[in-house]
Short mmCIF file of C-alpha atoms in Angstrom, two decimals:
data_model
loop_
_atom_site.label_atom_id
_atom_site.label_comp_id
_atom_site.label_asym_id
_atom_site.label_seq_id
_atom_site.Cartn_x
_atom_site.Cartn_y
_atom_site.Cartn_z
CA LEU A 826 2.96 22.92 -6.46
CA ALA A 827 2.65 20.31 -8.98
CA LYS A 828 -0.78 18.65 -8.51
CA THR A 829 -1.58 14.72 -9.58
CA THR A 830 -4.59 13.48 -10.59
CA GLN A 831 -5.18 9.63 -10.85
CA PRO A 832 -8.13 7.13 -11.05
CA ILE A 833 -9.48 6.73 -7.53
CA SER A 834 -9.87 2.77 -8.07
CA MET A 835 -9.24 -0.13 -10.60
CA ASP A 836 -10.01 -3.42 -10.52
CA SER A 837 -7.98 -6.54 -11.99
CA TYR A 838 -7.67 -10.08 -11.59
CA GLU A 839 -4.91 -12.43 -10.67
CA GLY A 840 -2.29 -12.81 -13.88
CA GLN A 841 -3.15 -9.48 -15.49
CA GLU A 842 -1.10 -6.47 -16.20
CA VAL A 843 -2.37 -3.41 -14.62
CA ASN A 844 -1.14 -0.01 -15.62
CA ILE A 845 -2.06 3.11 -13.63
CA THR A 846 -1.84 6.57 -15.12
CA CYS A 847 -1.22 9.58 -13.19
CA SER A 848 -1.73 13.29 -14.92
CA HIS A 849 0.71 15.99 -13.67
CA ASN A 850 0.20 18.85 -16.41
CA ASN A 851 2.19 21.22 -14.61
CA ILE A 852 5.30 19.29 -13.61
CA ALA A 853 8.41 21.36 -13.15
CA THR A 854 11.85 21.06 -14.70
CA ASN A 855 13.64 19.73 -11.56
CA ASP A 856 10.55 17.39 -10.60
CA TYR A 857 10.81 13.56 -10.30
CA ILE A 858 7.94 10.95 -10.61
CA THR A 859 7.60 8.70 -7.41
CA TRP A 860 5.08 5.99 -6.75
CA TYR A 861 4.15 4.32 -3.30
CA GLN A 862 2.13 1.53 -2.78
CA GLN A 863 0.30 1.76 1.02
CA PHE A 864 -1.36 -1.53 2.66
CA PRO A 865 -4.36 -0.81 5.22
CA SER A 866 -2.61 0.28 8.49
CA GLN A 867 0.82 0.32 7.25
CA GLY A 868 3.22 3.07 6.30
CA PRO A 869 3.53 3.55 2.48
CA ARG A 870 6.45 1.82 0.56
CA PHE A 871 8.51 3.15 -2.22
CA ILE A 872 7.96 1.26 -5.36
CA ILE A 873 9.78 3.02 -8.29
CA GLN A 874 11.23 6.81 -9.30
CA GLY A 875 11.90 8.26 -12.34
CA TYR A 876 12.54 11.33 -14.40
CA LYS A 877 12.12 10.39 -18.28
CA THR A 878 11.33 7.94 -20.70
CA LYS A 879 11.02 4.57 -18.77
CA VAL A 880 12.21 3.13 -15.48
CA THR A 881 12.11 -0.85 -14.85
CA ASN A 882 12.87 -2.83 -11.33
CA GLU A 883 11.91 -6.06 -9.92
CA VAL A 884 8.22 -4.77 -8.91
CA ALA A 885 7.45 -2.38 -11.50
CA SER A 886 7.85 -0.40 -14.53
CA LEU A 887 7.49 3.46 -14.95
CA PHE A 888 6.66 5.12 -18.28
CA ILE A 889 6.80 8.56 -18.80
CA PRO A 890 6.52 10.46 -22.16
CA ALA A 891 8.72 12.97 -23.45
CA ASP A 892 6.58 15.96 -22.31
CA ARG A 893 6.61 14.38 -18.73
CA LYS A 894 2.96 15.44 -18.01
CA SER A 895 1.93 12.14 -17.26
CA SER A 896 3.23 8.77 -16.15
CA THR A 897 1.75 5.37 -16.29
CA LEU A 898 3.01 2.76 -13.25
CA SER A 899 2.88 -0.76 -14.87
CA LEU A 900 2.68 -3.61 -12.67
CA PRO A 901 3.28 -7.35 -14.54
CA ARG A 902 0.98 -10.15 -13.76
CA VAL A 903 -0.33 -8.74 -10.43
CA SER A 904 -1.49 -11.16 -7.52
CA LEU A 905 -4.04 -11.00 -4.66
CA SER A 906 -1.14 -9.61 -2.56
CA ASP A 907 -0.75 -6.49 -4.92
CA THR A 908 -4.20 -5.11 -3.71
CA ALA A 909 -3.27 -1.80 -1.91
CA VAL A 910 -3.70 1.99 -2.54
CA TYR A 911 -0.88 3.44 -5.11
CA TYR A 912 0.20 6.92 -5.00
CA CYS A 913 1.71 9.03 -7.43
CA LEU A 914 3.97 11.90 -6.36
CA VAL A 915 5.69 14.65 -8.17
CA VAL A 916 8.67 15.80 -5.65
CA ASN A 917 11.84 17.59 -5.57
CA ASN A 918 11.72 19.21 -2.20
CA THR A 919 10.37 18.44 0.81
CA ASP A 920 7.59 20.95 0.38
CA LYS A 921 6.15 19.00 -2.41
CA LEU A 922 5.41 15.92 -0.70
CA ILE A 923 2.12 15.62 -1.29
CA PHE A 924 0.06 12.29 -1.03
CA GLY A 925 -3.35 12.61 -2.96
CA THR A 926 -5.85 10.03 -2.53
CA GLY A 927 -4.44 7.24 -4.52
CA THR A 928 -5.81 4.50 -6.53
CA ARG A 929 -7.40 1.68 -4.50
CA LEU A 930 -6.30 -1.27 -6.76
CA GLN A 931 -8.56 -4.31 -5.88
CA VAL A 932 -7.15 -7.46 -7.42
CA PHE A 933 -9.70 -10.44 -7.79
CA PRO A 934 -8.71 -14.10 -7.94
CA GLU B 192 10.66 -4.70 8.37
CA THR B 193 11.74 -0.84 6.66
CA GLY B 194 14.25 -0.25 9.52
CA VAL B 195 12.06 2.54 10.73
CA THR B 196 10.54 1.53 14.11
CA GLN B 197 7.86 3.56 16.07
CA THR B 198 6.51 2.79 19.47
CA PRO B 199 3.65 2.53 20.65
CA ARG B 200 1.88 0.68 17.76
CA HIS B 201 -1.44 1.71 19.65
CA LEU B 202 -2.26 4.47 22.06
CA VAL B 203 -5.49 5.49 23.80
CA MET B 204 -5.40 8.69 25.27
CA GLY B 205 -7.83 11.09 27.05
CA MET B 206 -7.80 15.11 25.91
CA THR B 207 -6.15 15.96 29.16
CA ASN B 208 -3.42 13.59 28.84
CA LYS B 209 0.32 14.13 27.73
CA LYS B 210 1.75 11.02 25.96
CA SER B 211 4.78 10.89 23.48
CA LEU B 212 5.39 9.35 20.36
CA LYS B 213 8.83 7.64 19.45
CA CYS B 214 10.31 6.79 15.94
CA GLU B 215 13.95 5.14 15.43
CA GLN B 216 15.56 4.77 12.14
CA HIS B 217 18.48 2.47 11.68
CA LEU B 218 19.61 3.36 8.47
CA GLY B 219 21.69 6.15 8.68
CA HIS B 220 19.39 8.83 7.06
CA ASN B 221 19.64 12.60 7.61
CA ALA B 222 16.02 13.29 7.37
CA MET B 223 12.99 12.43 9.32
CA TYR B 224 9.15 13.20 8.76
CA TRP B 225 5.96 13.25 10.58
CA TYR B 226 2.80 12.33 8.71
CA LYS B 227 -0.69 12.28 9.60
CA GLN B 228 -3.22 9.86 8.21
CA SER B 229 -7.07 10.08 9.16
CA ALA B 230 -9.54 7.71 8.24
CA LYS B 231 -10.26 8.30 4.35
CA LYS B 232 -7.97 11.00 4.07
CA PRO B 233 -4.78 11.58 2.14
CA LEU B 234 -1.52 11.43 4.08
CA GLU B 235 -0.71 14.75 5.75
CA LEU B 236 2.79 16.03 6.38
CA MET B 237 3.36 17.37 9.49
CA PHE B 238 6.99 18.32 10.36
CA VAL B 239 10.40 17.62 8.52
CA TYR B 240 13.49 17.31 9.93
CA SER B 241 16.62 17.55 7.91
CA LEU B 242 20.08 17.21 9.86
CA GLU B 243 18.43 17.69 12.91
CA GLU B 244 16.88 21.15 12.33
CA ARG B 245 13.18 21.44 11.93
CA VAL B 246 12.73 22.41 8.28
CA GLU B 247 8.93 22.07 7.58
CA ASN B 248 6.09 22.71 9.88
CA ASN B 249 2.91 22.63 7.66
CA SER B 250 0.80 24.68 10.06
CA VAL B 251 0.10 22.05 12.90
CA PRO B 252 -1.66 22.93 15.89
CA SER B 253 0.91 23.54 18.91
CA ARG B 254 -0.75 20.88 20.81
CA PHE B 255 1.80 18.52 18.60
CA SER B 256 5.31 19.17 19.38
CA PRO B 257 8.16 17.38 17.68
CA GLU B 258 11.72 16.89 18.78
CA CYS B 259 14.62 15.47 17.05
CA PRO B 260 17.46 14.94 19.55
CA ASN B 261 19.52 13.39 16.77
CA SER B 262 19.51 11.93 13.45
CA SER B 263 18.29 8.33 14.28
CA HIS B 264 15.52 9.84 16.69
CA LEU B 265 12.44 11.70 16.39
CA PHE B 266 9.58 12.17 18.80
CA LEU B 267 6.02 14.03 18.57
CA HIS B 268 4.81 15.00 21.97
CA LEU B 269 1.29 15.26 22.32
CA HIS B 270 -0.81 17.38 24.97
CA THR B 271 -4.61 18.14 25.29
CA LEU B 272 -5.67 16.48 22.33
CA GLN B 273 -8.93 16.83 20.39
CA PRO B 274 -10.96 13.54 19.27
CA GLU B 275 -10.18 14.75 15.68
CA ASP B 276 -6.53 14.13 16.38
CA SER B 277 -7.20 10.55 16.43
CA ALA B 278 -5.34 8.85 13.26
CA LEU B 279 -2.31 7.10 12.13
CA TYR B 280 0.59 8.85 12.88
CA LEU B 281 3.41 7.66 10.67
CA CYS B 282 7.13 8.12 10.59
CA ALA B 283 9.47 8.37 7.85
CA SER B 284 13.02 8.95 6.91
CA SER B 285 14.89 9.40 3.96
CA GLN B 286 18.71 10.47 2.78
CA GLU B 287 18.37 13.97 1.34
CA LEU B 288 20.20 15.14 -1.23
CA ARG B 289 19.31 18.69 -1.85
CA GLY B 290 18.75 19.59 -5.24
CA GLN B 291 19.18 16.13 -6.81
CA GLY B 292 15.60 15.02 -6.30
CA LEU B 293 13.85 13.33 -3.33
CA TYR B 294 15.05 9.85 -2.74
CA GLU B 295 12.80 7.16 -1.35
CA GLN B 296 11.20 7.61 1.89
CA TYR B 297 11.23 4.54 4.23
CA PHE B 298 8.01 4.48 6.59
CA GLY B 299 7.11 2.97 9.70
CA PRO B 300 4.60 0.98 10.81
CA GLY B 301 2.81 3.97 12.31
CA THR B 302 0.81 4.81 15.83
CA ARG B 303 -2.61 4.02 15.79
CA LEU B 304 -3.89 6.85 17.94
CA THR B 305 -7.40 7.28 19.63
CA VAL B 306 -8.20 10.39 21.47
CA THR B 307 -11.31 9.95 23.89
#
């Protein structure tokens, strides 16, 4: 199973760009990199998924280097409402649905 | 609103009670999941149903019993629970395409369960 490692917490201020890096050294060929966001007492919400290079949607960008051993979630111009826990998952089949402890992002005014 | 609903939202039960959690998805998905999230712990995958067939059971105690009567409904039957089973129970659904990556899961709001 591809284990992921991410910082336990990060602090930022409104309007800044936040980059959260996830390490997944033993990622397999068929694995996809997926990020979720979770607010307190709510279910996680899908943010973005990618396989290689760069993926961008209306919420975030995901940067994946050629060796795919890490990935970076980029949140442009965060606001207070982006305060949440962010999970990085490496998934292919249901047996790899492992949510780690995530990164707790705190955005200050 | 994610298209996945869960009832009840809050439940308090004694250790000798029997109760059931209900999940319904309105997204036309073919896979449904139960997760447990205890305080300050990661989400734990409990059960997975794909096309109404249970395909995953992560060593969950038998006091938790899932049921998936059709692709839109998922139940978690609870009996003789322990206080350490108090947690947020989350249901999720997805459109599973085998061998083509795991597409996004849609989570319900969860049921906050307290066992006294």
